[in-house]
């Protein structure tokens, strides 16, 4: 009997994971990637001895990673050399006050009580709620494949309306636990991981600060890209074939099925099924015959984007923590500027990552590697945004923020700079609107309401990645890959 073949478009985390599961079940799998290496937006580059992760910079939700590595027949600890990062973040507020988020409850009590007397009890209650949301979210939403409406709309799930608080605004929900706006910001900024504003996100996402403090934030030796390398190695061990530097121009379809793909120069690659790991809106816009789904996706909400700066420095800044977040007092206005106005806030909250604090190999001896990330709006429809001007303004904001913590000479020690704007994200990774997290994770775009992982017409065309279920993030991409592989084995 002829071995069935599958083509995976894109070597992102979800695509590699799906490919590995399918190959381990006996299918012949080929991954076609337009770039020269795997990873998609979870990318890396090196320059003059400096190493930069261009995507995620920290490992969160370790229990989910562990479960997905076990599903692939190994353990995370076998494959990755991990160290716990604690404190997880150093938060710096506009008035100069700071908060180091840590699993050390005595330290948290002292710090929280100094900001708002009595707040530690509110923090413990918030963590308790986050724990409930985490367990329910993983069991009932993330690890479930909603193939039909009754998989989601049933009596068992009805109680989730009350227990998961999906109809309650996350930031508004913080009033039940804290009065000080700094603390409300400190435990909602994680919504940006989903490309969301805390003023739009459901209170369900309290699960993120919970898992960071309860399960830890981790860092793999060699940087986050080692996860990509590990997964690619596991895929090759399972028999997956990778084809790099080849762009898929079209998915070859008839009235009800796909027959494979057409790559550059018109070459056809035939297959019994196709898994698209490219950004889902891009697949509908560019790789398939135009249909109503293109217009439907254009009306959906997209996540924000970021301007990223990658600096090689000739000086070490030991005082700078691995993960530093500068949170603005005008927190609400920040998100209005990003989500509504698609711009750069006048006083943006921003993030600075110093990977060499965790792994000395990320910079040459006596030098430093620094990444600055400034959230901004995604690309507008009319193209009227001046990204060069916004990039330059964002850079000055990073310098200004660093001066508030005593780093006032950074500019004079920059050996080189590489920067990404939303235009870069669109060009490098085919992300529609330059949205770094794909479709947004609002209530009406979660779980069953998120685009399905199988095409409604072409029955052997499947989707994996940030804009399909369960959503954005490296561990959830692994879940997405597993879920789609399980569905394919049931249906092919």
Tab-separated table of C-alpha atoms in Angstrom:
chain	number	residue	atom	x	y	z
A	1	UNK	CA	0.000	0.000	0.000
A	2	UNK	CA	1.408	3.398	-1.025
A	3	UNK	CA	2.607	5.582	1.850
A	4	UNK	CA	0.545	8.741	2.072
A	5	UNK	CA	2.419	11.986	1.592
A	6	UNK	CA	1.990	15.361	3.259
A	7	UNK	CA	3.463	18.746	2.389
A	8	UNK	CA	3.807	21.291	5.187
A	9	UNK	CA	4.055	24.928	4.085
A	10	UNK	CA	6.343	26.730	6.518
A	11	UNK	CA	8.812	25.480	9.111
A	12	UNK	CA	7.388	27.297	12.115
A	13	UNK	CA	6.955	25.602	15.491
A	14	UNK	CA	3.464	24.344	14.636
A	15	UNK	CA	4.479	23.062	11.221
A	16	UNK	CA	7.528	21.209	12.538
A	17	UNK	CA	5.500	19.660	15.363
A	18	UNK	CA	2.711	18.526	13.029
A	19	UNK	CA	5.288	17.109	10.606
A	20	UNK	CA	6.987	15.112	13.359
A	21	UNK	CA	3.741	13.594	14.650
A	22	UNK	CA	2.683	12.623	11.117
A	23	UNK	CA	6.078	11.136	10.219
A	24	UNK	CA	6.094	9.094	13.434
A	25	UNK	CA	2.758	7.645	12.281
A	26	UNK	CA	4.233	6.472	9.004
A	27	UNK	CA	3.440	9.303	6.587
A	28	UNK	CA	6.007	10.783	4.201
A	29	UNK	CA	6.305	14.444	5.176
A	30	UNK	CA	8.073	17.283	3.370
A	31	UNK	CA	8.334	20.758	4.894
A	32	UNK	CA	8.788	23.589	2.384
A	33	UNK	CA	10.158	26.814	3.870
A	34	UNK	CA	10.788	30.115	2.069
A	35	UNK	CA	13.608	31.133	4.413
A	36	UNK	CA	16.993	29.476	4.835
A	37	UNK	CA	16.305	27.960	8.266
A	38	UNK	CA	13.392	26.708	10.371
A	39	UNK	CA	11.507	28.653	13.042
A	40	UNK	CA	9.393	31.226	11.224
A	41	UNK	CA	8.978	34.273	13.428
A	42	UNK	CA	10.835	32.375	16.210
A	43	UNK	CA	14.049	33.284	14.451
A	44	UNK	CA	17.655	34.073	15.299
A	45	UNK	CA	20.627	35.850	13.790
A	46	UNK	CA	24.278	36.219	14.768
A	47	UNK	CA	26.640	39.104	14.147
A	48	UNK	CA	30.190	39.722	15.369
A	49	UNK	CA	29.782	37.147	18.142
A	50	UNK	CA	26.431	38.531	19.330
A	51	UNK	CA	23.373	36.216	19.305
A	52	UNK	CA	19.820	37.531	18.975
A	53	UNK	CA	16.464	35.762	19.289
A	54	UNK	CA	14.127	37.811	17.098
A	55	UNK	CA	10.955	36.164	18.424
A	56	UNK	CA	10.124	35.069	21.990
A	57	UNK	CA	12.872	35.734	24.529
A	58	UNK	CA	11.655	33.636	27.475
A	59	UNK	CA	10.065	30.249	28.038
A	60	UNK	CA	6.690	30.460	29.775
A	61	UNK	CA	4.053	27.770	30.393
A	62	UNK	CA	6.666	25.037	31.005
A	63	UNK	CA	4.046	22.400	31.895
A	64	UNK	CA	2.543	22.787	28.434
A	65	UNK	CA	5.977	22.397	26.837
A	66	UNK	CA	6.606	19.299	28.954
A	67	UNK	CA	3.317	17.723	27.868
A	68	UNK	CA	4.004	18.388	24.194
A	69	UNK	CA	7.539	17.010	24.344
A	70	UNK	CA	6.133	13.867	26.002
A	71	UNK	CA	3.597	13.575	23.180
A	72	UNK	CA	6.578	13.529	20.796
A	73	UNK	CA	8.137	10.662	22.730
A	74	UNK	CA	10.771	12.495	24.740
A	75	UNK	CA	11.089	14.906	27.650
A	76	UNK	CA	11.807	18.605	27.640
A	77	UNK	CA	14.565	18.182	30.231
A	78	UNK	CA	16.326	15.602	28.066
A	79	UNK	CA	16.359	17.949	25.108
A	80	UNK	CA	16.835	21.413	26.635
A	81	UNK	CA	19.300	22.778	29.190
A	82	UNK	CA	17.008	25.077	31.167
A	83	UNK	CA	17.600	27.578	33.939
A	84	UNK	CA	14.877	29.271	35.931
A	85	UNK	CA	14.717	33.061	35.746
A	86	UNK	CA	13.769	34.480	39.133
A	87	UNK	CA	12.912	37.304	39.518
A	88	UNK	CA	11.066	36.849	36.251
A	89	UNK	CA	10.831	40.556	35.402
A	90	UNK	CA	12.011	43.814	36.850
A	91	UNK	CA	9.207	46.337	36.421
A	92	UNK	CA	10.058	50.034	36.382
A	93	UNK	CA	7.290	52.635	36.754
A	94	UNK	CA	7.230	56.273	35.690
A	95	UNK	CA	7.758	57.575	39.231
A	96	UNK	CA	10.943	55.507	39.609
A	97	UNK	CA	9.428	52.828	41.830
A	98	UNK	CA	10.233	49.231	40.918
A	99	UNK	CA	8.777	45.773	41.419
A	100	UNK	CA	10.679	42.507	40.930
A	101	UNK	CA	8.188	39.740	40.187
A	102	UNK	CA	9.382	36.615	41.960
A	103	UNK	CA	8.178	33.300	43.321
A	104	UNK	CA	9.681	34.321	46.691
A	105	UNK	CA	6.464	35.141	48.538
A	106	UNK	CA	8.226	36.962	51.381
A	107	UNK	CA	9.881	39.300	48.889
A	108	UNK	CA	6.594	39.786	47.037
A	109	UNK	CA	4.823	40.638	50.283
A	110	UNK	CA	7.404	43.272	51.217
A	111	UNK	CA	7.383	44.844	47.765
A	112	UNK	CA	3.599	44.863	47.309
A	113	UNK	CA	2.885	46.211	50.770
A	114	UNK	CA	5.349	49.069	50.122
A	115	UNK	CA	3.360	50.060	47.020
A	116	UNK	CA	-0.141	49.491	48.437
A	117	UNK	CA	-0.652	48.436	52.063
A	118	UNK	CA	-2.888	45.363	52.248
A	119	UNK	CA	-2.284	44.395	48.621
A	120	UNK	CA	-0.505	41.113	49.337
A	121	UNK	CA	-3.770	39.404	50.273
A	122	UNK	CA	-5.286	40.650	47.028
A	123	UNK	CA	-2.289	39.232	45.176
A	124	UNK	CA	-2.802	35.802	46.774
A	125	UNK	CA	-6.470	35.828	45.794
A	126	UNK	CA	-5.547	36.870	42.262
A	127	UNK	CA	-3.081	33.984	41.995
A	128	UNK	CA	-5.762	31.607	43.239
A	129	UNK	CA	-8.132	32.785	40.508
A	130	UNK	CA	-5.314	32.532	37.956
A	131	UNK	CA	-4.717	28.927	39.000
A	132	UNK	CA	-8.376	28.066	38.368
A	133	UNK	CA	-8.249	29.817	34.998
A	134	UNK	CA	-5.037	28.039	34.062
A	135	UNK	CA	-6.337	24.557	34.816
A	136	UNK	CA	-9.684	25.118	33.137
A	137	UNK	CA	-8.119	26.934	30.199
A	138	UNK	CA	-5.667	24.129	29.501
A	139	UNK	CA	-8.209	21.327	29.954
A	140	UNK	CA	-11.252	22.856	28.293
A	141	UNK	CA	-9.852	25.268	25.706
A	142	UNK	CA	-6.195	24.891	24.740
A	143	UNK	CA	-5.973	21.089	24.572
A	144	UNK	CA	-9.339	20.596	22.883
A	145	UNK	CA	-9.966	20.419	19.144
A	146	UNK	CA	-13.324	22.011	18.347
A	147	UNK	CA	-14.260	20.212	15.143
A	148	UNK	CA	-17.980	20.923	15.448
A	149	UNK	CA	-20.198	23.326	17.386
A	150	UNK	CA	-21.305	20.732	19.953
A	151	UNK	CA	-17.661	20.180	20.953
A	152	UNK	CA	-17.829	23.677	22.436
A	153	UNK	CA	-21.486	24.461	23.062
A	154	UNK	CA	-22.514	21.826	25.594
A	155	UNK	CA	-23.636	21.595	29.208
A	156	UNK	CA	-20.185	20.608	30.424
A	157	UNK	CA	-18.737	23.867	29.096
A	158	UNK	CA	-21.617	26.061	30.265
A	159	UNK	CA	-20.101	26.493	33.718
A	160	UNK	CA	-16.993	28.013	32.123
A	161	UNK	CA	-18.941	31.235	31.550
A	162	UNK	CA	-18.774	31.795	35.297
A	163	UNK	CA	-15.530	30.114	36.268
A	164	UNK	CA	-13.276	31.425	33.465
A	165	UNK	CA	-14.736	34.961	33.419
A	166	UNK	CA	-14.591	35.235	29.603
A	167	UNK	CA	-17.163	38.056	29.641
A	168	UNK	CA	-15.281	40.096	32.246
A	169	UNK	CA	-12.693	42.646	31.161
A	170	UNK	CA	-9.241	41.744	32.505
A	171	UNK	CA	-8.189	45.214	33.614
A	172	UNK	CA	-11.583	45.957	35.162
A	173	UNK	CA	-11.383	42.652	37.018
A	174	UNK	CA	-8.182	43.855	38.708
A	175	UNK	CA	-10.214	46.246	40.879
A	176	UNK	CA	-11.301	43.234	42.908
A	177	UNK	CA	-7.685	42.706	43.952
A	178	UNK	CA	-5.741	45.995	43.748
A	179	UNK	CA	-6.360	49.731	43.979
A	180	UNK	CA	-2.976	51.024	42.850
A	181	UNK	CA	-2.821	51.324	39.029
A	182	UNK	CA	0.817	50.198	39.067
A	183	UNK	CA	-0.219	46.824	40.450
A	184	UNK	CA	-3.086	46.530	37.999
A	185	UNK	CA	-0.558	47.062	35.209
A	186	UNK	CA	1.973	44.685	36.772
A	187	UNK	CA	-0.387	41.736	36.503
A	188	UNK	CA	-2.041	42.470	33.152
A	189	UNK	CA	0.856	43.457	30.869
A	190	UNK	CA	1.226	39.752	29.939
A	191	UNK	CA	-1.832	40.186	27.681
A	192	UNK	CA	0.580	41.736	25.178
A	193	UNK	CA	1.892	38.155	24.668
A	194	UNK	CA	-1.378	37.571	22.811
A	195	UNK	CA	-1.083	40.904	21.020
A	196	UNK	CA	-3.965	42.147	23.177
A	197	UNK	CA	-4.799	45.164	25.282
A	198	UNK	CA	-5.747	44.327	28.895
A	199	UNK	CA	-8.688	46.661	28.330
A	200	UNK	CA	-9.985	44.282	25.624
A	201	UNK	CA	-8.752	40.942	26.984
A	202	UNK	CA	-11.002	38.618	28.991
A	203	UNK	CA	-10.140	38.107	32.661
A	204	UNK	CA	-9.400	34.485	31.679
A	205	UNK	CA	-5.873	35.615	30.897
A	206	UNK	CA	-5.020	35.938	34.583
A	207	UNK	CA	-3.695	32.440	33.860
A	208	UNK	CA	-0.534	34.015	32.401
A	209	UNK	CA	0.855	35.786	35.505
A	210	UNK	CA	-0.209	32.721	37.502
A	211	UNK	CA	1.820	30.255	35.420
A	212	UNK	CA	4.836	32.584	35.387
A	213	UNK	CA	4.985	32.747	39.173
A	214	UNK	CA	3.741	29.230	39.961
A	215	UNK	CA	5.551	27.270	37.238
A	216	UNK	CA	8.370	29.673	36.501
A	217	UNK	CA	9.886	31.589	33.623
A	218	UNK	CA	12.783	29.695	32.067
A	219	UNK	CA	15.609	30.233	29.629
A	220	UNK	CA	17.293	27.517	27.549
A	221	UNK	CA	21.072	27.622	27.250
A	222	UNK	CA	21.889	28.979	23.819
A	223	UNK	CA	18.711	31.051	23.655
A	224	UNK	CA	15.135	30.402	22.634
A	225	UNK	CA	16.112	29.367	19.129
A	226	UNK	CA	17.542	26.161	20.570
A	227	UNK	CA	13.917	25.028	20.940
A	228	UNK	CA	13.486	25.398	17.180
A	229	UNK	CA	16.743	23.524	16.535
A	230	UNK	CA	15.692	20.757	18.913
A	231	UNK	CA	12.286	20.327	17.283
A	232	UNK	CA	13.847	20.336	13.805
A	233	UNK	CA	16.320	17.637	14.900
A	234	UNK	CA	13.457	15.541	16.258
A	235	UNK	CA	11.580	15.983	12.972
A	236	UNK	CA	14.592	14.763	10.969
A	237	UNK	CA	14.985	11.808	13.332
A	238	UNK	CA	11.355	10.918	12.542
A	239	UNK	CA	12.087	11.061	8.802
A	240	UNK	CA	10.796	14.531	7.914
A	241	UNK	CA	12.431	16.107	4.860
A	242	UNK	CA	13.066	19.873	4.854
A	243	UNK	CA	13.309	21.995	1.716
A	244	UNK	CA	14.592	25.519	2.428
A	245	UNK	CA	14.785	28.653	0.278
A	246	UNK	CA	11.727	27.597	-1.729
A	247	UNK	CA	8.604	29.751	-1.773
A	248	UNK	CA	5.178	28.162	-2.181
A	249	UNK	CA	3.338	30.289	-4.729
A	250	UNK	CA	0.026	28.432	-4.758
A	251	UNK	CA	-1.864	25.561	-3.177
A	252	UNK	CA	-3.043	23.349	-6.024
A	253	UNK	CA	-6.768	22.611	-5.552
A	254	UNK	CA	-9.761	21.205	-7.408
A	255	UNK	CA	-13.395	21.560	-6.371
A	256	UNK	CA	-13.027	19.735	-3.048
A	257	UNK	CA	-9.402	18.753	-2.437
A	258	UNK	CA	-5.848	19.952	-2.614
A	259	UNK	CA	-3.423	17.991	-4.768
A	260	UNK	CA	-0.259	19.595	-3.465
A	261	UNK	CA	1.518	22.897	-3.984
A	262	UNK	CA	3.172	24.892	-6.743
A	263	UNK	CA	6.485	26.444	-5.786
A	264	UNK	CA	8.547	29.128	-7.507
A	265	UNK	CA	9.295	28.548	-11.193
A	266	UNK	CA	6.021	26.648	-11.513
A	267	UNK	CA	7.294	23.351	-10.108
A	268	UNK	CA	4.534	21.113	-8.754
A	269	UNK	CA	4.869	19.067	-5.600
A	270	UNK	CA	2.041	16.554	-5.275
A	271	UNK	CA	0.731	15.267	-1.950
A	272	UNK	CA	-2.227	13.497	-0.388
A	273	UNK	CA	-2.676	16.373	2.070
A	274	UNK	CA	-1.288	19.826	2.777
A	275	UNK	CA	-0.704	21.532	6.134
A	276	UNK	CA	-0.368	25.316	5.887
A	277	UNK	CA	1.819	26.757	8.649
A	278	UNK	CA	2.091	30.118	6.905
A	279	UNK	CA	0.047	32.926	8.494
A	280	UNK	CA	-3.560	31.812	7.943
A	281	UNK	CA	-4.857	35.134	6.518
A	282	UNK	CA	-1.897	35.110	4.091
A	283	UNK	CA	-2.801	31.586	2.948
A	284	UNK	CA	-6.349	32.661	2.093
A	285	UNK	CA	-5.185	35.900	0.463
A	286	UNK	CA	-2.234	34.625	-1.582
A	287	UNK	CA	-2.187	30.839	-1.899
A	288	UNK	CA	-5.821	29.862	-2.505
A	289	UNK	CA	-8.531	30.878	-4.987
A	290	UNK	CA	-10.274	33.980	-3.692
A	291	UNK	CA	-13.500	33.297	-1.806
A	292	UNK	CA	-15.655	34.798	0.936
A	293	UNK	CA	-13.151	33.810	3.609
A	294	UNK	CA	-10.742	36.519	2.445
A	295	UNK	CA	-13.304	39.222	3.170
A	296	UNK	CA	-14.327	37.507	6.424
A	297	UNK	CA	-10.726	37.458	7.653
A	298	UNK	CA	-10.190	41.089	6.671
A	299	UNK	CA	-12.988	42.058	9.071
A	300	UNK	CA	-11.421	40.245	12.006
A	301	UNK	CA	-9.287	41.932	14.636
A	302	UNK	CA	-5.539	41.594	14.284
A	303	UNK	CA	-2.952	41.663	17.033
A	304	UNK	CA	-0.598	44.571	17.508
A	305	UNK	CA	2.953	44.610	16.211
A	306	UNK	CA	6.328	45.658	17.613
A	307	UNK	CA	9.395	47.654	16.677
A	308	UNK	CA	12.448	45.668	17.762
A	309	UNK	CA	16.019	46.867	18.170
A	310	UNK	CA	18.962	44.471	18.249
A	311	UNK	CA	22.166	46.042	19.538
A	312	UNK	CA	25.690	44.715	19.750
A	313	UNK	CA	27.463	46.683	22.485
A	314	UNK	CA	31.173	47.084	23.295
A	315	UNK	CA	30.409	47.457	27.012
A	316	UNK	CA	28.731	45.165	29.556
A	317	UNK	CA	25.774	46.553	31.516
A	318	UNK	CA	25.724	44.163	34.485
A	319	UNK	CA	23.163	46.290	36.346
A	320	UNK	CA	20.559	45.532	33.703
A	321	UNK	CA	18.372	42.524	34.585
A	322	UNK	CA	17.591	39.833	31.988
A	323	UNK	CA	14.000	41.053	31.521
A	324	UNK	CA	13.145	44.685	32.297
A	325	UNK	CA	9.730	46.208	31.611
A	326	UNK	CA	9.109	49.931	31.760
A	327	UNK	CA	5.383	50.432	32.411
A	328	UNK	CA	3.850	53.832	31.704
A	329	UNK	CA	1.432	55.568	34.054
A	330	UNK	CA	-0.842	56.374	31.112
A	331	UNK	CA	-1.408	52.638	30.672
A	332	UNK	CA	-4.858	52.930	29.071
A	333	UNK	CA	-3.716	55.641	26.657
A	334	UNK	CA	-0.807	53.411	25.639
A	335	UNK	CA	-3.140	50.727	24.419
A	336	UNK	CA	-5.527	53.183	22.768
A	337	UNK	CA	-2.621	54.538	20.731
A	338	UNK	CA	-1.593	51.026	19.699
A	339	UNK	CA	-4.929	49.266	19.150
A	340	UNK	CA	-7.219	52.108	18.029
A	341	UNK	CA	-4.805	54.590	16.429
A	342	UNK	CA	-2.329	51.973	15.100
A	343	UNK	CA	0.548	54.157	16.214
A	344	UNK	CA	3.294	54.637	18.770
A	345	UNK	CA	2.266	55.980	22.202
A	346	UNK	CA	3.741	59.270	23.319
A	347	UNK	CA	5.167	57.577	26.411
A	348	UNK	CA	5.287	53.895	25.499
A	349	UNK	CA	5.623	50.969	27.837
A	350	UNK	CA	8.524	48.890	26.547
A	351	UNK	CA	10.698	45.850	27.210
A	352	UNK	CA	14.487	45.412	27.305
A	353	UNK	CA	16.128	41.979	27.204
A	354	UNK	CA	19.757	41.333	28.163
A	355	UNK	CA	20.324	37.642	27.257
A	356	UNK	CA	23.967	37.624	28.337
A	357	UNK	CA	22.814	37.984	31.973
A	358	UNK	CA	21.517	34.418	31.569
A	359	UNK	CA	23.982	32.947	29.083
A	360	UNK	CA	27.431	34.502	28.666
A	361	UNK	CA	27.764	32.942	25.203
A	362	UNK	CA	25.169	35.364	23.838
A	363	UNK	CA	27.837	38.106	23.639
A	364	UNK	CA	31.623	38.235	23.184
A	365	UNK	CA	33.641	38.510	26.371
A	366	UNK	CA	33.614	42.048	27.745
A	367	UNK	CA	30.701	43.024	25.483
A	368	UNK	CA	26.923	42.888	25.654
A	369	UNK	CA	23.871	41.970	23.598
A	370	UNK	CA	20.668	43.946	24.043
A	371	UNK	CA	17.171	43.741	22.585
A	372	UNK	CA	14.614	46.540	22.923
A	373	UNK	CA	10.971	45.871	22.042
A	374	UNK	CA	8.354	48.612	21.700
A	375	UNK	CA	4.721	47.570	21.026
A	376	UNK	CA	3.050	49.524	18.192
A	377	UNK	CA	-0.020	49.260	15.996
A	378	UNK	CA	-0.131	46.901	13.046
A	379	UNK	CA	0.007	48.123	9.437
A	380	UNK	CA	-2.948	50.285	8.436
A	381	UNK	CA	-5.069	49.687	5.354
A	382	UNK	CA	-4.195	53.041	3.782
A	383	UNK	CA	-0.435	52.745	4.352
A	384	UNK	CA	-0.142	56.236	5.831
A	385	UNK	CA	2.156	55.293	8.727
A	386	UNK	CA	5.703	56.685	8.674
A	387	UNK	CA	7.585	53.706	10.061
A	388	UNK	CA	11.030	55.277	9.695
A	389	UNK	CA	9.958	58.194	11.878
A	390	UNK	CA	8.211	55.902	14.393
A	391	UNK	CA	11.262	53.653	14.536
A	392	UNK	CA	13.530	56.608	15.322
A	393	UNK	CA	11.101	57.884	17.942
A	394	UNK	CA	10.822	54.417	19.508
A	395	UNK	CA	14.617	54.150	19.694
A	396	UNK	CA	14.809	57.447	21.607
A	397	UNK	CA	12.166	56.180	24.028
A	398	UNK	CA	14.303	53.102	24.794
A	399	UNK	CA	17.343	55.305	25.441
A	400	UNK	CA	15.246	57.642	27.608
A	401	UNK	CA	13.868	54.775	29.675
A	402	UNK	CA	17.299	53.268	30.225
A	403	UNK	CA	18.598	56.609	31.473
A	404	UNK	CA	16.032	56.431	34.296
A	405	UNK	CA	17.825	53.344	35.645
A	406	UNK	CA	21.296	54.846	35.371
A	407	UNK	CA	22.305	53.715	31.871
A	408	UNK	CA	23.071	57.035	30.214
A	409	UNK	CA	25.848	56.130	27.766
A	410	UNK	CA	24.295	53.311	25.728
A	411	UNK	CA	24.292	55.219	22.427
A	412	UNK	CA	28.055	55.699	22.509
A	413	UNK	CA	28.672	51.967	23.012
A	414	UNK	CA	26.532	50.595	20.152
A	415	UNK	CA	28.723	48.695	17.677
A	416	UNK	CA	25.821	47.993	15.340
A	417	UNK	CA	22.042	48.012	15.207
A	418	UNK	CA	19.531	45.817	13.393
A	419	UNK	CA	15.877	46.796	13.672
A	420	UNK	CA	12.526	45.327	12.663
A	421	UNK	CA	9.313	47.289	12.076
A	422	UNK	CA	5.888	45.883	11.117
A	423	UNK	CA	7.052	46.139	7.492
A	424	UNK	CA	9.903	43.750	8.362
A	425	UNK	CA	7.567	41.227	9.982
A	426	UNK	CA	5.357	41.256	6.895
A	427	UNK	CA	8.255	40.872	4.454
A	428	UNK	CA	10.272	38.272	6.365
A	429	UNK	CA	7.475	36.027	7.611
A	430	UNK	CA	4.413	36.882	5.447
A	431	UNK	CA	2.528	38.178	8.488
A	432	UNK	CA	-0.574	39.995	7.267
A	433	UNK	CA	-0.585	43.601	8.550
A	434	UNK	CA	2.749	42.865	10.219
A	435	UNK	CA	0.774	41.525	13.182
A	436	UNK	CA	3.336	39.618	15.210
A	437	UNK	CA	0.751	37.423	16.973
A	438	UNK	CA	-1.598	36.806	14.036
A	439	UNK	CA	-5.305	37.252	14.587
A	440	UNK	CA	-6.083	38.860	17.929
A	441	UNK	CA	-7.282	36.790	20.884
A	442	UNK	CA	-10.492	38.614	21.708
A	443	UNK	CA	-13.446	36.649	23.081
A	444	UNK	CA	-15.043	36.232	19.650
A	445	UNK	CA	-11.776	34.933	18.189
A	446	UNK	CA	-10.976	32.227	20.755
A	447	UNK	CA	-11.597	28.467	20.924
A	448	UNK	CA	-14.464	27.431	18.622
A	449	UNK	CA	-14.694	31.010	17.301
A	450	UNK	CA	-11.099	30.966	16.036
A	451	UNK	CA	-10.587	29.787	12.431
A	452	UNK	CA	-10.762	26.006	12.173
A	453	UNK	CA	-7.668	23.898	11.572
A	454	UNK	CA	-9.244	22.367	8.456
A	455	UNK	CA	-10.456	24.169	5.352
A	456	UNK	CA	-14.276	24.078	5.073
A	457	UNK	CA	-14.180	23.142	1.364
A	458	UNK	CA	-10.852	21.451	0.622
A	459	UNK	CA	-11.094	18.486	2.954
A	460	UNK	CA	-7.416	17.536	2.930
A	461	UNK	CA	-6.085	21.064	3.562
A	462	UNK	CA	-5.253	21.800	7.174
A	463	UNK	CA	-3.972	24.813	9.093
A	464	UNK	CA	-1.594	25.181	11.992
A	465	UNK	CA	-0.121	28.202	13.765
A	466	UNK	CA	-0.927	31.449	15.554
A	467	UNK	CA	-4.110	32.420	13.692
A	468	UNK	CA	-5.844	29.084	14.141
A	469	UNK	CA	-6.774	27.232	17.336
A	470	UNK	CA	-5.488	27.417	20.068
A	471	UNK	CA	-3.577	30.605	19.190
A	472	UNK	CA	-0.221	32.334	19.423
A	473	UNK	CA	2.869	31.306	21.398
A	474	UNK	CA	5.546	28.631	21.103
A	475	UNK	CA	3.967	25.979	23.372
A	476	UNK	CA	0.487	26.580	21.928
A	477	UNK	CA	1.975	26.211	18.433
A	478	UNK	CA	3.156	22.765	19.511
A	479	UNK	CA	-0.387	22.006	20.710
A	480	UNK	CA	-1.733	23.240	17.378
A	481	UNK	CA	0.631	20.909	15.527
A	482	UNK	CA	-0.384	17.911	17.620
A	483	UNK	CA	-4.118	18.612	17.314
A	484	UNK	CA	-3.974	18.949	13.549
A	485	UNK	CA	-1.903	15.768	13.215
A	486	UNK	CA	-4.437	13.834	15.323
A	487	UNK	CA	-7.277	15.148	13.182
A	488	UNK	CA	-5.477	14.223	9.955
A	489	UNK	CA	-4.848	10.682	11.139
A	490	UNK	CA	-8.573	10.383	11.897
A	491	UNK	CA	-9.655	11.760	8.527
A	492	UNK	CA	-7.093	10.799	5.886
